[in-house]
Amino acid sequence: MINCFDFPGADVLEPKAAHAACAILRIKQAMTGAGYPVIYVNDNFGEWHSEKSRLVDHALAQPNRAAELIAPGDEDFFVIKPQFSGFYATNLPVLLPKLGVSRLVLTGIATDICVLFTAADAHMRDYALWIPKDAVAAENDDRGQFALDTMRETMGAETQASDALSLDAWMARLDRGDDTRDGA
């Protein structure tokens, strides 16, 4: 989500990302309010010498509603990824166990690429997943929906929107061992 939207198709994706950012902000506030860690996993955009502040400053220098809404705070973790999955060639596989994490709420762009690949890697590592459909965005709505369906049906991910399922309700459902995912 920390992105300059300077690529082909960005004109289609950016407004969708801004809409998703509103839901992401609500989820982030619930996470921090409950004392859970918030981890940004962000592309390096081919800037191999980059780090958090450079990426964030560069994104915020552009007119970018999504980055403005959900820019990382000092208390948030920030992982830079070189490819589609947040797990591939990053410190995320080491960080999550150190933080005691067993459940992941995945949000961001693009649903059918980075979110999908990260979800697949998380699923292979036995993380419980919630990918709120209102907190992700894709250039193509059909591909985005296909990715959500795939994550729900093959990875056991919850995909209910954040206004239909709260963080507390999702966590309680997992604690009870309920598998009542809603495909809506």
mmCIF file of C-alpha atoms in Angstrom:
data_model
loop_
_atom_site.group_PDB
_atom_site.id
_atom_site.type_symbol
_atom_site.label_atom_id
_atom_site.label_comp_id
_atom_site.label_asym_id
_atom_site.label_seq_id
_atom_site.Cartn_x
_atom_site.Cartn_y
_atom_site.Cartn_z
ATOM 1 C CA MET A 1 0.000 0.000 0.000
ATOM 2 C CA ILE A 2 3.001 2.274 0.364
ATOM 3 C CA ASN A 3 3.254 2.841 -3.341
ATOM 4 C CA CYS A 4 3.761 5.685 -5.817
ATOM 5 C CA PHE A 5 1.230 4.257 -8.279
ATOM 6 C CA ASP A 6 3.498 5.088 -11.192
ATOM 7 C CA PHE A 7 2.989 1.944 -13.253
ATOM 8 C CA PRO A 8 0.633 0.927 -16.076
ATOM 9 C CA GLY A 9 -2.812 0.308 -14.589
ATOM 10 C CA ALA A 10 -2.198 2.498 -11.546
ATOM 11 C CA ASP A 11 -4.989 4.850 -12.601
ATOM 12 C CA VAL A 12 -7.417 1.942 -12.131
ATOM 13 C CA LEU A 13 -5.836 0.541 -8.967
ATOM 14 C CA GLU A 14 -5.174 3.737 -7.014
ATOM 15 C CA PRO A 15 -8.822 4.648 -6.243
ATOM 16 C CA LYS A 16 -9.501 1.051 -5.223
ATOM 17 C CA ALA A 17 -6.433 1.118 -2.981
ATOM 18 C CA ALA A 18 -7.621 4.359 -1.371
ATOM 19 C CA HIS A 19 -10.985 2.730 -0.651
ATOM 20 C CA ALA A 20 -9.250 -0.348 0.819
ATOM 21 C CA ALA A 21 -7.045 1.939 2.926
ATOM 22 C CA CYS A 22 -10.113 3.077 4.876
ATOM 23 C CA ALA A 23 -10.840 -0.517 5.899
ATOM 24 C CA ILE A 24 -7.146 -1.169 6.555
ATOM 25 C CA LEU A 25 -7.019 1.825 8.885
ATOM 26 C CA ARG A 26 -9.952 0.455 10.919
ATOM 27 C CA ILE A 27 -8.273 -2.948 11.113
ATOM 28 C CA LYS A 28 -4.941 -1.404 12.072
ATOM 29 C CA GLN A 29 -6.610 0.571 14.859
ATOM 30 C CA ALA A 30 -8.270 -2.608 16.149
ATOM 31 C CA MET A 31 -4.951 -4.471 16.008
ATOM 32 C CA THR A 32 -2.994 -1.821 17.877
ATOM 33 C CA GLY A 33 -5.837 -1.340 20.357
ATOM 34 C CA ALA A 34 -5.708 -5.061 21.144
ATOM 35 C CA GLY A 35 -1.930 -4.975 21.490
ATOM 36 C CA TYR A 36 -1.197 -6.982 18.344
ATOM 37 C CA PRO A 37 1.755 -6.130 16.120
ATOM 38 C CA VAL A 38 1.218 -4.410 12.794
ATOM 39 C CA ILE A 39 3.665 -5.396 10.093
ATOM 40 C CA TYR A 40 3.997 -3.623 6.767
ATOM 41 C CA VAL A 41 5.441 -5.824 4.044
ATOM 42 C CA ASN A 42 6.286 -3.618 1.135
ATOM 43 C CA ASP A 43 7.851 -3.915 -2.301
ATOM 44 C CA ASN A 44 11.291 -2.422 -2.728
ATOM 45 C CA PHE A 45 10.297 -1.298 -6.253
ATOM 46 C CA GLY A 46 13.691 -2.361 -7.523
ATOM 47 C CA GLU A 47 15.485 0.046 -5.206
ATOM 48 C CA TRP A 48 17.855 -2.396 -3.570
ATOM 49 C CA HIS A 49 19.505 0.261 -1.389
ATOM 50 C CA SER A 50 16.191 1.462 -0.067
ATOM 51 C CA GLU A 51 14.794 1.330 3.432
ATOM 52 C CA LYS A 52 11.545 2.204 5.191
ATOM 53 C CA SER A 53 11.819 5.987 5.399
ATOM 54 C CA ARG A 54 12.915 6.356 1.778
ATOM 55 C CA LEU A 55 10.025 4.242 0.498
ATOM 56 C CA VAL A 56 7.456 5.965 2.697
ATOM 57 C CA ASP A 57 8.753 9.468 1.965
ATOM 58 C CA HIS A 58 8.772 8.756 -1.765
ATOM 59 C CA ALA A 59 5.171 7.484 -1.686
ATOM 60 C CA LEU A 60 3.983 10.404 0.441
ATOM 61 C CA ALA A 61 5.613 12.904 -1.916
ATOM 62 C CA GLN A 62 3.027 11.882 -4.528
ATOM 63 C CA PRO A 63 -0.701 12.573 -4.292
ATOM 64 C CA ASN A 64 -1.493 9.259 -2.618
ATOM 65 C CA ARG A 65 -4.580 8.920 -0.417
ATOM 66 C CA ALA A 66 -3.822 5.319 0.566
ATOM 67 C CA ALA A 67 -0.322 6.036 1.859
ATOM 68 C CA GLU A 68 -1.539 9.159 3.654
ATOM 69 C CA LEU A 69 -4.234 7.198 5.488
ATOM 70 C CA ILE A 70 -2.151 4.247 6.580
ATOM 71 C CA ALA A 71 1.468 5.384 6.669
ATOM 72 C CA PRO A 72 3.406 3.244 9.139
ATOM 73 C CA GLY A 73 4.107 4.595 12.588
ATOM 74 C CA ASP A 74 7.296 4.206 14.577
ATOM 75 C CA GLU A 75 5.764 1.309 16.523
ATOM 76 C CA ASP A 76 4.961 -0.667 13.361
ATOM 77 C CA PHE A 77 7.261 -3.261 11.868
ATOM 78 C CA PHE A 78 8.349 -2.746 8.265
ATOM 79 C CA VAL A 79 9.649 -5.543 6.040
ATOM 80 C CA ILE A 80 10.889 -4.865 2.535
ATOM 81 C CA LYS A 81 10.253 -7.631 0.019
ATOM 82 C CA PRO A 82 11.941 -8.160 -3.339
ATOM 83 C CA GLN A 83 9.166 -10.212 -4.931
ATOM 84 C CA PHE A 84 5.459 -10.971 -4.704
ATOM 85 C CA SER A 85 5.319 -12.949 -1.451
ATOM 86 C CA GLY A 86 5.976 -11.303 1.876
ATOM 87 C CA PHE A 87 7.782 -14.474 2.911
ATOM 88 C CA TYR A 88 10.151 -14.801 -0.040
ATOM 89 C CA ALA A 89 13.690 -13.599 0.790
ATOM 90 C CA THR A 90 12.531 -11.509 3.770
ATOM 91 C CA ASN A 91 12.878 -11.724 7.537
ATOM 92 C CA LEU A 92 9.117 -12.297 7.957
ATOM 93 C CA PRO A 93 9.477 -16.073 8.564
ATOM 94 C CA VAL A 94 11.793 -15.288 11.505
ATOM 95 C CA LEU A 95 9.904 -12.230 12.788
ATOM 96 C CA LEU A 96 6.444 -13.813 13.082
ATOM 97 C CA PRO A 97 7.461 -16.635 15.463
ATOM 98 C CA LYS A 98 9.545 -14.175 17.519
ATOM 99 C CA LEU A 99 6.378 -12.106 17.947
ATOM 100 C CA GLY A 100 4.326 -15.195 18.821
ATOM 101 C CA VAL A 101 2.095 -14.781 15.786
ATOM 102 C CA SER A 102 -0.088 -17.677 14.602
ATOM 103 C CA ARG A 103 -2.856 -15.682 12.893
ATOM 104 C CA LEU A 104 -2.501 -13.186 10.080
ATOM 105 C CA VAL A 105 -4.801 -10.506 8.740
ATOM 106 C CA LEU A 106 -3.581 -9.822 5.213
ATOM 107 C CA THR A 107 -4.508 -6.574 3.496
ATOM 108 C CA GLY A 108 -3.186 -4.544 0.602
ATOM 109 C CA ILE A 109 -2.559 -4.596 -3.099
ATOM 110 C CA ALA A 110 -2.769 -6.421 -5.342
ATOM 111 C CA THR A 111 -5.236 -9.098 -4.309
ATOM 112 C CA ASP A 112 -4.386 -11.334 -7.256
ATOM 113 C CA ILE A 113 -0.610 -11.034 -6.967
ATOM 114 C CA CYS A 114 1.125 -10.024 -3.728
ATOM 115 C CA VAL A 115 -1.746 -10.826 -1.374
ATOM 116 C CA LEU A 116 -2.349 -14.190 -3.066
ATOM 117 C CA PHE A 117 1.321 -15.217 -3.015
ATOM 118 C CA THR A 118 1.760 -14.109 0.602
ATOM 119 C CA ALA A 119 -1.396 -15.975 1.613
ATOM 120 C CA ALA A 120 -0.169 -19.152 -0.084
ATOM 121 C CA ASP A 121 3.149 -18.980 1.748
ATOM 122 C CA ALA A 122 1.383 -18.217 5.040
ATOM 123 C CA HIS A 123 -0.983 -21.144 4.501
ATOM 124 C CA MET A 124 1.957 -23.486 3.894
ATOM 125 C CA ARG A 125 3.318 -22.325 7.263
ATOM 126 C CA ASP A 126 -0.019 -23.076 9.015
ATOM 127 C CA TYR A 127 -1.067 -19.510 9.777
ATOM 128 C CA ALA A 128 -4.770 -18.847 10.196
ATOM 129 C CA LEU A 129 -5.770 -16.208 7.644
ATOM 130 C CA TRP A 130 -8.290 -13.427 7.361
ATOM 131 C CA ILE A 131 -8.159 -11.474 4.118
ATOM 132 C CA PRO A 132 -10.991 -8.940 4.432
ATOM 133 C CA LYS A 133 -12.352 -8.380 0.951
ATOM 134 C CA ASP A 134 -12.809 -4.666 1.608
ATOM 135 C CA ALA A 135 -9.152 -4.280 2.663
ATOM 136 C CA VAL A 136 -7.588 -5.533 -0.575
ATOM 137 C CA ALA A 137 -7.648 -4.224 -4.127
ATOM 138 C CA ALA A 138 -6.819 -5.454 -7.609
ATOM 139 C CA GLU A 139 -6.735 -3.736 -10.982
ATOM 140 C CA ASN A 140 -9.165 -6.295 -12.365
ATOM 141 C CA ASP A 141 -12.201 -7.033 -10.189
ATOM 142 C CA ASP A 142 -12.745 -10.516 -11.659
ATOM 143 C CA ARG A 143 -9.137 -11.551 -10.982
ATOM 144 C CA GLY A 144 -9.359 -10.056 -7.500
ATOM 145 C CA GLN A 145 -12.509 -12.026 -6.741
ATOM 146 C CA PHE A 146 -10.960 -15.193 -8.181
ATOM 147 C CA ALA A 147 -7.965 -14.713 -5.871
ATOM 148 C CA LEU A 148 -10.243 -14.209 -2.850
ATOM 149 C CA ASP A 149 -12.218 -17.323 -3.781
ATOM 150 C CA THR A 150 -8.987 -19.288 -4.167
ATOM 151 C CA MET A 151 -7.672 -18.151 -0.785
ATOM 152 C CA ARG A 152 -10.982 -18.997 0.894
ATOM 153 C CA GLU A 153 -11.519 -22.360 -0.800
ATOM 154 C CA THR A 154 -7.972 -23.741 -0.922
ATOM 155 C CA MET A 155 -6.220 -21.992 1.968
ATOM 156 C CA GLY A 156 -9.041 -21.844 4.492
ATOM 157 C CA ALA A 157 -8.894 -18.054 4.613
ATOM 158 C CA GLU A 158 -11.725 -15.988 5.979
ATOM 159 C CA THR A 159 -12.656 -13.309 3.436
ATOM 160 C CA GLN A 160 -15.573 -11.481 5.046
ATOM 161 C CA ALA A 161 -15.366 -7.720 4.889
ATOM 162 C CA SER A 162 -14.128 -5.864 7.950
ATOM 163 C CA ASP A 163 -17.529 -4.234 8.430
ATOM 164 C CA ALA A 164 -19.176 -7.684 8.584
ATOM 165 C CA LEU A 165 -16.610 -9.385 10.837
ATOM 166 C CA SER A 166 -14.621 -7.702 13.569
ATOM 167 C CA LEU A 167 -11.120 -8.621 14.618
ATOM 168 C CA ASP A 168 -12.444 -9.739 18.016
ATOM 169 C CA ALA A 169 -15.123 -11.924 16.428
ATOM 170 C CA TRP A 170 -12.616 -13.548 14.074
ATOM 171 C CA MET A 171 -10.187 -14.221 16.917
ATOM 172 C CA ALA A 172 -12.971 -15.639 19.106
ATOM 173 C CA ARG A 173 -14.104 -17.878 16.258
ATOM 174 C CA LEU A 174 -10.570 -19.251 15.933
ATOM 175 C CA ASP A 175 -10.296 -19.738 19.687
ATOM 176 C CA ARG A 176 -13.532 -21.782 19.623
ATOM 177 C CA GLY A 177 -12.300 -23.789 16.649
ATOM 178 C CA ASP A 178 -15.238 -22.680 14.513
ATOM 179 C CA ASP A 179 -14.909 -23.023 10.774
ATOM 180 C CA THR A 180 -17.790 -20.881 9.678
ATOM 181 C CA ARG A 181 -16.131 -18.911 6.914
ATOM 182 C CA ASP A 182 -18.575 -16.942 4.874
ATOM 183 C CA GLY A 183 -17.920 -16.813 1.172
ATOM 184 C CA ALA A 184 -19.984 -13.667 0.723
#
